[in-house]
Amino acid sequence: LTDELGERFEISRMSYKAFACCRTIHAPITAALEIMETHSIHPEDIEAVEAVIADEDLLLVLEPLHEKKQPRTTVEAQFSMPFGVALALTKGQAWPGDYNDESLKDPLTRKLAGLFSYRVNDEFTKRRPLHFPCELKIRVRGKEYTATVDAPLGDYTNPLSRERMIEKYYHLAGYCLQEGRARR
């Protein structure tokens, strides 16, 4: 109970959600964005998407898989790993405004969600809940691209940049404040 008392403060381990979905989906989205940025992939060319994950939260974001691949509402989409990854691949982000009726009906986003598969890695499972490890594989024209994420963007070990935090603030404040007021 007293280990590191007065030395380690849990508030310094705060994580901020970078994406508007269940926290379990953040690592695969982070990996998807890394692959897209590193390899300049066109979403239309993607043939398969596979996530290697821990077994935690499968019922929340992955099962039943056929339903999670085709969410009907924005809330269902926010708890769908296939949809969240597909949204990031098509939009380059997953902000609150990206989870909408238009995205739910978007043919490319729906196609990519349908290409999604996953498998569980027991070593990843052992590292939860302190870590959110994920390996994401995307196949494009027969070539496979992989990114491994130990901590999703926004985790205290992989923090959002100051610029990204400010961008997030303005994005969220824009729903209820005019720009001048938000800046003040």
GROMACS .gro file of C-alpha atoms in nm:
model
  184
    1LEU     CA    1   0.000   0.000   0.000
    2THR     CA    2   0.280   0.242   0.070
    3ASP     CA    3   0.506   0.142  -0.221
    4GLU     CA    4   0.616   0.465  -0.392
    5LEU     CA    5   0.381   0.666  -0.170
    6GLY     CA    6   0.449   1.035  -0.222
    7GLU     CA    7   0.671   0.957  -0.522
    8ARG     CA    8   0.436   0.816  -0.784
    9PHE     CA    9   0.112   0.999  -0.850
   10GLU     CA   10  -0.154   0.818  -1.047
   11ILE     CA   11  -0.279   1.143  -1.199
   12SER     CA   12   0.042   1.147  -1.405
   13ARG     CA   13  -0.077   0.819  -1.559
   14MET     CA   14  -0.390   0.971  -1.709
   15SER     CA   15  -0.483   0.857  -2.057
   16TYR     CA   16  -0.690   1.060  -2.299
   17LYS     CA   17  -0.911   0.898  -2.556
   18ALA     CA   18  -0.786   0.985  -2.902
   19PHE     CA   19  -1.084   0.823  -3.071
   20ALA     CA   20  -1.460   0.829  -3.008
   21CYS     CA   21  -1.506   0.460  -2.941
   22CYS     CA   22  -1.452   0.190  -2.681
   23ARG     CA   23  -1.098   0.205  -2.540
   24THR     CA   24  -1.031  -0.155  -2.649
   25ILE     CA   25  -1.049  -0.042  -3.012
   26HIS     CA   26  -0.788   0.234  -2.977
   27ALA     CA   27  -0.480   0.013  -3.027
   28PRO     CA   28  -0.601  -0.137  -3.357
   29ILE     CA   29  -0.702   0.210  -3.479
   30THR     CA   30  -0.359   0.345  -3.381
   31ALA     CA   31  -0.197   0.057  -3.573
   32ALA     CA   32  -0.421   0.115  -3.876
   33LEU     CA   33  -0.333   0.484  -3.888
   34GLU     CA   34   0.038   0.401  -3.853
   35ILE     CA   35   0.021   0.160  -4.147
   36MET     CA   36  -0.171   0.409  -4.361
   37GLU     CA   37   0.074   0.691  -4.286
   38THR     CA   38   0.386   0.479  -4.329
   39HIS     CA   39   0.287   0.305  -4.652
   40SER     CA   40   0.050   0.550  -4.825
   41ILE     CA   41  -0.212   0.280  -4.877
   42HIS     CA   42  -0.534   0.353  -5.062
   43PRO     CA   43  -0.829   0.204  -4.870
   44GLU     CA   44  -0.986   0.084  -5.197
   45ASP     CA   45  -0.691  -0.153  -5.249
   46ILE     CA   46  -0.719  -0.332  -4.912
   47GLU     CA   47  -0.793  -0.705  -4.942
   48ALA     CA   48  -0.785  -0.815  -4.577
   49VAL     CA   49  -0.748  -0.676  -4.225
   50GLU     CA   50  -0.649  -0.895  -3.930
   51ALA     CA   51  -0.607  -0.789  -3.567
   52VAL     CA   52  -0.404  -0.996  -3.323
   53ILE     CA   53  -0.532  -0.901  -2.979
   54ALA     CA   54  -0.582  -0.996  -2.616
   55ASP     CA   55  -0.895  -1.194  -2.532
   56GLU     CA   56  -1.035  -0.919  -2.310
   57ASP     CA   57  -1.357  -0.749  -2.419
   58LEU     CA   58  -1.429  -0.984  -2.710
   59LEU     CA   59  -1.799  -0.983  -2.634
   60LEU     CA   60  -1.797  -0.605  -2.613
   61VAL     CA   61  -1.628  -0.518  -2.943
   62LEU     CA   62  -1.591  -0.835  -3.154
   63GLU     CA   63  -1.863  -1.091  -3.097
   64PRO     CA   64  -2.084  -1.186  -3.257
   65LEU     CA   65  -1.845  -1.094  -3.538
   66HIS     CA   66  -2.101  -1.092  -3.820
   67GLU     CA   67  -2.302  -0.829  -3.627
   68LYS     CA   68  -1.997  -0.625  -3.529
   69LYS     CA   69  -1.896  -0.605  -3.896
   70GLN     CA   70  -2.224  -0.433  -3.985
   71PRO     CA   71  -2.335  -0.204  -3.699
   72ARG     CA   72  -2.678  -0.045  -3.739
   73THR     CA   73  -2.640   0.253  -3.505
   74THR     CA   74  -2.362   0.493  -3.409
   75VAL     CA   75  -2.344   0.341  -3.060
   76GLU     CA   76  -2.309  -0.009  -3.207
   77ALA     CA   77  -2.035   0.132  -3.433
   78GLN     CA   78  -1.850   0.276  -3.133
   79PHE     CA   79  -1.839  -0.076  -2.985
   80SER     CA   80  -1.732  -0.248  -3.308
   81MET     CA   81  -1.362  -0.312  -3.368
   82PRO     CA   82  -1.418  -0.400  -3.736
   83PHE     CA   83  -1.607  -0.077  -3.796
   84GLY     CA   84  -1.368   0.142  -3.593
   85VAL     CA   85  -1.066   0.015  -3.784
   86ALA     CA   86  -1.251   0.050  -4.117
   87LEU     CA   87  -1.354   0.405  -4.026
   88ALA     CA   88  -0.993   0.497  -3.946
   89LEU     CA   89  -0.878   0.343  -4.274
   90THR     CA   90  -1.131   0.541  -4.479
   91LYS     CA   91  -1.140   0.871  -4.285
   92GLY     CA   92  -0.789   0.880  -4.140
   93GLN     CA   93  -0.940   0.937  -3.794
   94ALA     CA   94  -1.227   0.832  -3.569
   95TRP     CA   95  -1.361   1.153  -3.414
   96PRO     CA   96  -1.711   1.178  -3.267
   97GLY     CA   97  -1.846   1.335  -3.585
   98ASP     CA   98  -1.711   1.045  -3.792
   99TYR     CA   99  -1.944   0.802  -3.618
  100ASN     CA  100  -2.262   0.901  -3.801
  101ASP     CA  101  -2.532   0.768  -4.030
  102GLU     CA  102  -2.332   0.861  -4.339
  103SER     CA  103  -2.035   0.648  -4.223
  104LEU     CA  104  -2.266   0.362  -4.132
  105LYS     CA  105  -2.390   0.357  -4.492
  106ASP     CA  106  -2.056   0.425  -4.662
  107PRO     CA  107  -1.989   0.133  -4.902
  108LEU     CA  108  -1.610   0.137  -4.861
  109THR     CA  109  -1.622   0.153  -4.480
  110ARG     CA  110  -1.874  -0.133  -4.476
  111LYS     CA  111  -1.661  -0.335  -4.719
  112LEU     CA  112  -1.347  -0.291  -4.507
  113ALA     CA  113  -1.536  -0.384  -4.189
  114GLY     CA  114  -1.649  -0.698  -4.370
  115LEU     CA  115  -1.287  -0.791  -4.451
  116PHE     CA  116  -1.190  -0.778  -4.082
  117SER     CA  117  -1.080  -1.088  -3.890
  118TYR     CA  118  -0.904  -1.142  -3.561
  119ARG     CA  119  -0.719  -1.392  -3.352
  120VAL     CA  120  -0.621  -1.397  -2.986
  121ASN     CA  121  -0.261  -1.390  -2.866
  122ASP     CA  122  -0.224  -1.535  -2.515
  123GLU     CA  123   0.089  -1.329  -2.452
  124PHE     CA  124  -0.111  -1.012  -2.523
  125THR     CA  125  -0.382  -1.134  -2.286
  126LYS     CA  126  -0.128  -1.171  -2.003
  127ARG     CA  127  -0.030  -0.804  -2.044
  128ARG     CA  128  -0.382  -0.666  -1.994
  129PRO     CA  129  -0.525  -0.457  -1.829
  130LEU     CA  130  -0.215  -0.237  -1.786
  131HIS     CA  131  -0.132  -0.255  -2.156
  132PHE     CA  132  -0.340  -0.268  -2.473
  133PRO     CA  133  -0.118  -0.463  -2.712
  134CYS     CA  134  -0.229  -0.523  -3.068
  135GLU     CA  135  -0.078  -0.629  -3.396
  136LEU     CA  136  -0.265  -0.527  -3.707
  137LYS     CA  137  -0.204  -0.677  -4.050
  138ILE     CA  138  -0.338  -0.525  -4.368
  139ARG     CA  139  -0.307  -0.703  -4.702
  140VAL     CA  140  -0.294  -0.484  -5.011
  141ARG     CA  141  -0.254  -0.638  -5.356
  142GLY     CA  142  -0.099  -0.950  -5.207
  143LYS     CA  143   0.149  -0.762  -4.989
  144GLU     CA  144   0.110  -0.757  -4.609
  145TYR     CA  145   0.177  -0.453  -4.391
  146THR     CA  146   0.201  -0.489  -4.014
  147ALA     CA  147   0.207  -0.252  -3.718
  148THR     CA  148   0.240  -0.351  -3.355
  149VAL     CA  149   0.112  -0.121  -3.084
  150ASP     CA  150   0.179  -0.169  -2.714
  151ALA     CA  151  -0.007   0.143  -2.606
  152PRO     CA  152  -0.266   0.322  -2.818
  153LEU     CA  153  -0.242   0.688  -2.902
  154GLY     CA  154  -0.358   0.881  -2.597
  155ASP     CA  155  -0.227   0.631  -2.341
  156TYR     CA  156  -0.004   0.792  -2.079
  157THR     CA  157   0.289   0.597  -2.226
  158ASN     CA  158   0.200   0.718  -2.579
  159PRO     CA  159   0.047   1.060  -2.509
  160LEU     CA  160  -0.131   1.289  -2.747
  161SER     CA  161   0.082   1.583  -2.852
  162ARG     CA  162  -0.016   1.925  -2.722
  163GLU     CA  163  -0.129   2.015  -3.074
  164ARG     CA  164  -0.349   1.706  -3.094
  165MET     CA  165  -0.502   1.782  -2.752
  166ILE     CA  166  -0.582   2.135  -2.865
  167GLU     CA  167  -0.727   2.002  -3.192
  168LYS     CA  168  -0.942   1.758  -2.995
  169TYR     CA  169  -1.063   2.036  -2.766
  170TYR     CA  170  -1.167   2.259  -3.058
  171HIS     CA  171  -1.336   1.967  -3.230
  172LEU     CA  172  -1.540   1.880  -2.922
  173ALA     CA  173  -1.606   2.240  -2.820
  174GLY     CA  174  -1.735   2.307  -3.170
  175TYR     CA  175  -2.044   2.102  -3.093
  176CYS     CA  176  -2.165   2.356  -2.839
  177LEU     CA  177  -1.952   2.674  -2.861
  178GLN     CA  178  -1.881   2.921  -3.137
  179GLU     CA  179  -1.515   2.938  -3.239
  180GLY     CA  180  -1.441   3.268  -3.063
  181ARG     CA  181  -1.590   3.149  -2.739
  182ALA     CA  182  -1.409   2.817  -2.762
  183ARG     CA  183  -1.078   2.997  -2.812
  184ARG     CA  184  -1.142   3.213  -2.505
   0.00000   0.00000   0.00000
